[in-house]
Tab-separated table of C-alpha atoms in Angstrom:
chain	number	residue	atom	x	y	z
A	1	MET	CA	64.663	-65.177	-23.640
A	2	ILE	CA	61.560	-63.584	-22.614
A	3	PHE	CA	58.458	-66.237	-22.781
A	4	SER	CA	54.516	-65.112	-22.952
A	5	ILE	CA	52.318	-67.831	-21.428
A	6	PHE	CA	51.613	-69.290	-24.804
A	7	GLN	CA	54.806	-69.503	-25.653
A	8	TYR	CA	55.899	-71.284	-22.485
A	9	TRP	CA	53.119	-73.655	-23.326
A	10	ILE	CA	54.669	-74.348	-26.771
A	11	GLU	CA	58.353	-74.569	-25.464
A	12	TYR	CA	57.814	-76.546	-22.779
A	13	GLY	CA	54.311	-78.844	-23.197
A	14	LYS	CA	53.447	-77.363	-19.676
A	15	PRO	CA	50.083	-75.670	-18.635
A	16	ILE	CA	50.579	-72.537	-17.109
A	17	ASN	CA	48.951	-73.595	-14.209
A	18	GLN	CA	51.759	-75.778	-13.170
A	19	ILE	CA	53.769	-72.658	-12.800
A	20	SER	CA	50.972	-71.399	-10.264
A	21	LYS	CA	51.106	-74.679	-8.383
A	22	PHE	CA	54.786	-74.254	-8.304
A	23	LEU	CA	54.874	-71.408	-6.699
A	24	SER	CA	52.057	-72.284	-4.019
A	25	TYR	CA	54.199	-75.606	-3.156
A	26	ILE	CA	57.156	-73.506	-2.742
A	27	LEU	CA	56.054	-70.382	-1.513
A	28	ARG	CA	53.358	-71.482	0.977
A	29	HIS	CA	54.436	-75.012	2.054
A	30	GLN	CA	57.906	-76.506	1.117
A	31	PRO	CA	60.601	-73.747	0.233
A	32	GLU	CA	63.151	-76.319	1.428
A	33	ALA	CA	62.452	-78.274	-1.631
A	34	ILE	CA	64.469	-75.796	-3.524
A	35	GLY	CA	66.847	-74.843	-1.089
A	36	LEU	CA	64.953	-71.831	-0.506
A	37	ILE	CA	64.625	-69.515	2.758
A	38	LEU	CA	61.517	-67.198	3.078
A	39	ASP	CA	61.397	-64.272	5.590
A	40	ILE	CA	59.256	-64.041	8.458
A	41	ASN	CA	56.357	-62.485	6.257
A	42	GLY	CA	57.091	-64.882	3.443
A	43	TRP	CA	59.110	-63.096	1.339
A	44	VAL	CA	61.513	-63.832	-0.899
A	45	ASP	CA	63.909	-62.635	-3.359
A	46	ILE	CA	62.549	-62.957	-7.186
A	47	ASP	CA	66.197	-63.639	-8.768
A	48	GLU	CA	67.067	-66.313	-5.853
A	49	LEU	CA	63.513	-67.852	-6.175
A	50	LEU	CA	63.841	-68.239	-10.433
A	51	ALA	CA	67.725	-69.420	-9.932
A	52	LYS	CA	66.984	-72.181	-7.298
A	53	ALA	CA	63.775	-73.346	-9.508
A	54	GLU	CA	65.992	-73.480	-12.649
A	55	GLN	CA	68.384	-75.712	-10.554
A	56	HIS	CA	65.573	-77.988	-9.760
A	57	GLY	CA	64.429	-78.515	-13.628
A	58	GLU	CA	61.403	-75.249	-13.418
A	59	ILE	CA	62.560	-72.641	-15.887
A	60	ILE	CA	60.598	-69.516	-15.457
A	61	ASP	CA	61.571	-66.088	-16.359
A	62	LYS	CA	60.995	-63.094	-14.742
A	63	HIS	CA	58.560	-61.738	-17.081
A	64	LEU	CA	56.696	-65.044	-17.045
A	65	LEU	CA	56.383	-64.837	-13.440
A	66	TYR	CA	54.827	-61.201	-13.465
A	67	GLU	CA	52.639	-62.499	-15.815
A	68	VAL	CA	51.703	-65.509	-14.080
A	69	VAL	CA	51.001	-63.520	-10.644
A	70	SER	CA	49.170	-60.555	-12.427
A	71	GLN	CA	46.880	-63.223	-14.420
A	72	ASN	CA	46.102	-65.350	-11.123
A	73	ASP	CA	42.445	-65.249	-10.803
A	74	LYS	CA	42.652	-65.758	-6.654
A	75	LYS	CA	45.111	-63.055	-6.544
A	76	ARG	CA	47.359	-65.400	-4.616
A	77	PHE	CA	50.730	-64.040	-4.725
A	78	THR	CA	52.100	-60.505	-4.139
A	79	ILE	CA	54.992	-58.893	-5.679
A	80	SER	CA	56.779	-55.915	-3.531
A	81	ASP	CA	56.340	-52.373	-4.678
A	82	ASP	CA	59.875	-52.479	-5.675
A	83	GLY	CA	59.566	-55.528	-7.772
A	84	MET	CA	62.183	-57.677	-6.417
A	85	ARG	CA	60.443	-59.739	-3.961
A	86	ILE	CA	57.510	-62.047	-4.231
A	87	ARG	CA	55.252	-64.073	-1.466
A	88	ALA	CA	52.114	-65.877	-1.294
A	89	GLU	CA	49.311	-63.760	0.321
A	90	GLN	CA	47.919	-66.457	2.614
A	91	GLY	CA	47.797	-70.377	2.947
A	92	HIS	CA	51.226	-71.138	4.465
A	93	SER	CA	51.961	-74.330	6.543
A	94	THR	CA	55.632	-73.869	6.415
A	95	LYS	CA	57.006	-72.844	9.896
A	96	GLN	CA	59.540	-70.361	8.401
A	97	VAL	CA	56.852	-68.051	7.731
A	98	ASP	CA	54.362	-65.923	10.376
A	99	ILE	CA	52.821	-63.052	8.805
A	100	ASP	CA	52.036	-60.356	10.727
A	101	TYR	CA	48.658	-59.592	9.565
A	102	ILE	CA	46.631	-56.640	10.731
A	103	GLU	CA	43.772	-57.181	12.946
A	104	LYS	CA	40.190	-56.406	11.431
A	105	GLN	CA	36.490	-56.469	12.306
A	106	PRO	CA	34.782	-58.950	10.090
A	107	PRO	CA	30.939	-58.638	8.910
A	108	GLU	CA	27.837	-60.335	10.532
A	109	ILE	CA	28.486	-63.587	8.341
A	110	LEU	CA	31.263	-65.020	6.486
A	111	TYR	CA	31.246	-68.598	4.445
A	112	HIS	CA	33.304	-71.558	4.185
A	113	GLY	CA	33.242	-73.930	1.381
A	114	THR	CA	33.945	-77.350	2.117
A	115	ALA	CA	33.168	-81.162	0.754
A	116	ASN	CA	30.238	-83.116	2.172
A	117	ARG	CA	32.334	-85.796	3.577
A	118	PHE	CA	33.845	-83.438	6.091
A	119	LEU	CA	30.605	-82.224	7.147
A	120	ASP	CA	30.152	-84.437	10.299
A	121	SER	CA	33.114	-83.703	11.428
A	122	ILE	CA	33.428	-80.113	11.263
A	123	LEU	CA	29.945	-79.915	13.149
A	124	GLN	CA	31.549	-81.670	15.924
A	125	GLN	CA	34.734	-80.071	16.333
A	126	GLY	CA	34.601	-76.802	14.114
A	127	LEU	CA	36.514	-75.494	11.818
A	128	ILE	CA	40.487	-76.035	12.185
A	129	SER	CA	43.414	-74.979	10.238
A	130	GLY	CA	45.303	-78.064	10.088
A	131	ASN	CA	48.214	-77.864	8.534
A	132	ARG	CA	47.724	-74.331	7.551
A	133	HIS	CA	48.258	-71.203	9.778
A	134	TYR	CA	44.562	-70.370	9.444
A	135	VAL	CA	41.265	-71.204	8.462
A	136	HIS	CA	40.366	-69.503	5.346
A	137	LEU	CA	36.839	-67.736	4.712
A	138	SER	CA	34.767	-65.649	2.480
A	139	SER	CA	32.661	-63.018	2.510
A	140	ASP	CA	31.334	-64.030	-1.190
A	141	LEU	CA	29.031	-66.986	-0.922
A	142	SER	CA	29.803	-67.802	-4.522
A	143	VAL	CA	34.000	-67.573	-3.638
A	144	ALA	CA	33.290	-70.024	-1.092
A	145	THR	CA	31.074	-72.201	-3.393
A	146	GLU	CA	33.776	-72.395	-6.118
A	147	VAL	CA	36.505	-73.529	-3.024
A	148	GLY	CA	34.502	-76.297	-2.144
A	149	LYS	CA	34.043	-77.694	-5.345
A	150	ARG	CA	37.654	-78.258	-5.244
A	151	TYR	CA	37.116	-81.364	-2.702
A	152	GLY	CA	34.042	-82.950	-4.076
A	153	LYS	CA	30.311	-82.319	-3.324
A	154	VAL	CA	30.035	-79.075	-2.064
A	155	VAL	CA	28.486	-77.843	1.194
A	156	ILE	CA	28.625	-74.219	2.776
A	157	LEU	CA	28.887	-73.130	6.198
A	158	GLU	CA	27.541	-70.007	7.469
A	159	ILE	CA	29.941	-68.432	10.136
A	160	LYS	CA	28.706	-66.120	12.897
A	161	ALA	CA	31.726	-63.940	12.338
A	162	GLU	CA	30.679	-60.682	13.948
A	163	GLU	CA	29.682	-62.768	17.486
A	164	MET	CA	33.048	-64.602	17.060
A	165	TYR	CA	34.942	-61.118	17.108
A	166	LYS	CA	32.797	-59.761	20.132
A	167	GLN	CA	33.852	-62.553	21.850
A	168	GLY	CA	37.602	-62.238	21.583
A	169	PHE	CA	38.439	-64.017	18.383
A	170	GLN	CA	40.647	-62.279	15.991
A	171	PHE	CA	40.293	-62.004	12.200
A	172	TYR	CA	42.496	-61.038	9.758
A	173	LEU	CA	41.758	-59.841	6.009
A	174	THR	CA	44.463	-60.214	3.093
A	175	LYS	CA	44.773	-58.012	0.338
A	176	ASN	CA	43.423	-60.587	-2.124
A	177	ASN	CA	40.097	-60.489	0.241
A	178	VAL	CA	40.567	-63.769	2.174
A	179	TRP	CA	39.401	-63.417	5.830
A	180	LEU	CA	41.582	-65.378	8.149
A	181	THR	CA	40.980	-66.612	11.520
A	182	LYS	CA	42.749	-69.313	13.830
A	183	GLN	CA	39.619	-71.457	14.298
A	184	VAL	CA	35.536	-71.340	14.285
A	185	PRO	CA	34.088	-73.575	16.936
A	186	SER	CA	31.069	-75.705	15.776
A	187	ASN	CA	28.558	-73.436	17.861
A	188	PHE	CA	29.418	-70.642	15.614
A	189	LEU	CA	28.492	-72.345	12.587
A	190	ASN	CA	25.559	-72.926	10.470
A	191	HIS	CA	24.965	-75.356	7.595
A	192	ILE	CA	23.430	-74.036	4.756
A	193	ASP	CA	21.401	-76.409	2.633
A	194	CYS	CA	22.263	-75.225	-0.991
A	195	SER	CA	19.551	-77.899	-2.406
A	196	LYS	CA	16.782	-75.444	-1.053
A	197	SER	CA	18.056	-72.952	-3.684
A	198	SER	CA	18.181	-75.107	-6.704
A	199	PRO	CA	15.113	-75.228	-8.942
C-alpha cells in the first residue's frame, strides 16, 4: 500500500515529523539500533533501511520516504541520483560515517544560534562539535535564530569565518547550505545582543 502523509497520520496516529526524527536518529547517530550499516559517506540502500525499520516497528513505504525527504524544510536528507540510496546531509555522530566534504572558502561572517545557558561556556572555550563531527554554522541570521530557539532562550554568535579561513581553519558547505567546521576558538566569536534590535 502507498501512503500519503495524511493517510499515514490516519493509519498509524503518528505525526509525520516522527518519521523525520526516526530517520535522523538512524542515519545520523545510531544505525546499529536497527542493525544497519552505513558506508563511509553515510549512504545506505533504501530498501534495506525500510526493511530494517519495519522489523523494529517503523512501517514506512518508499513513496512516503520520498515525500518526507522532499518536504523536509531543512533538507536534512539526500536521495542518490539513481533513487536507490539515502543519507543524512550532515549532523553525524556515528563513527561509521566520515563524509569527504569539499573544502570551500566561507563568507566574512557566519552565525551560530544556541541557548543563553550555554553562552558563558562558549565564550570561554569556543564552539566545539561535541558528539557531532562538526560545528554547524549558517550564513543566514534568521536560520541561526530558528536553530537557537530549539534549545531555549536564544543567543546568536557571530563567527569571523573569513579570518579563521585565512589562518588555516577548514570550512565545508553542505548541499543544504549548512557550513561546517571542526571548532571555533573563542577569539573568533562575538555575541550579538539581539535585544538591541527589539522594538
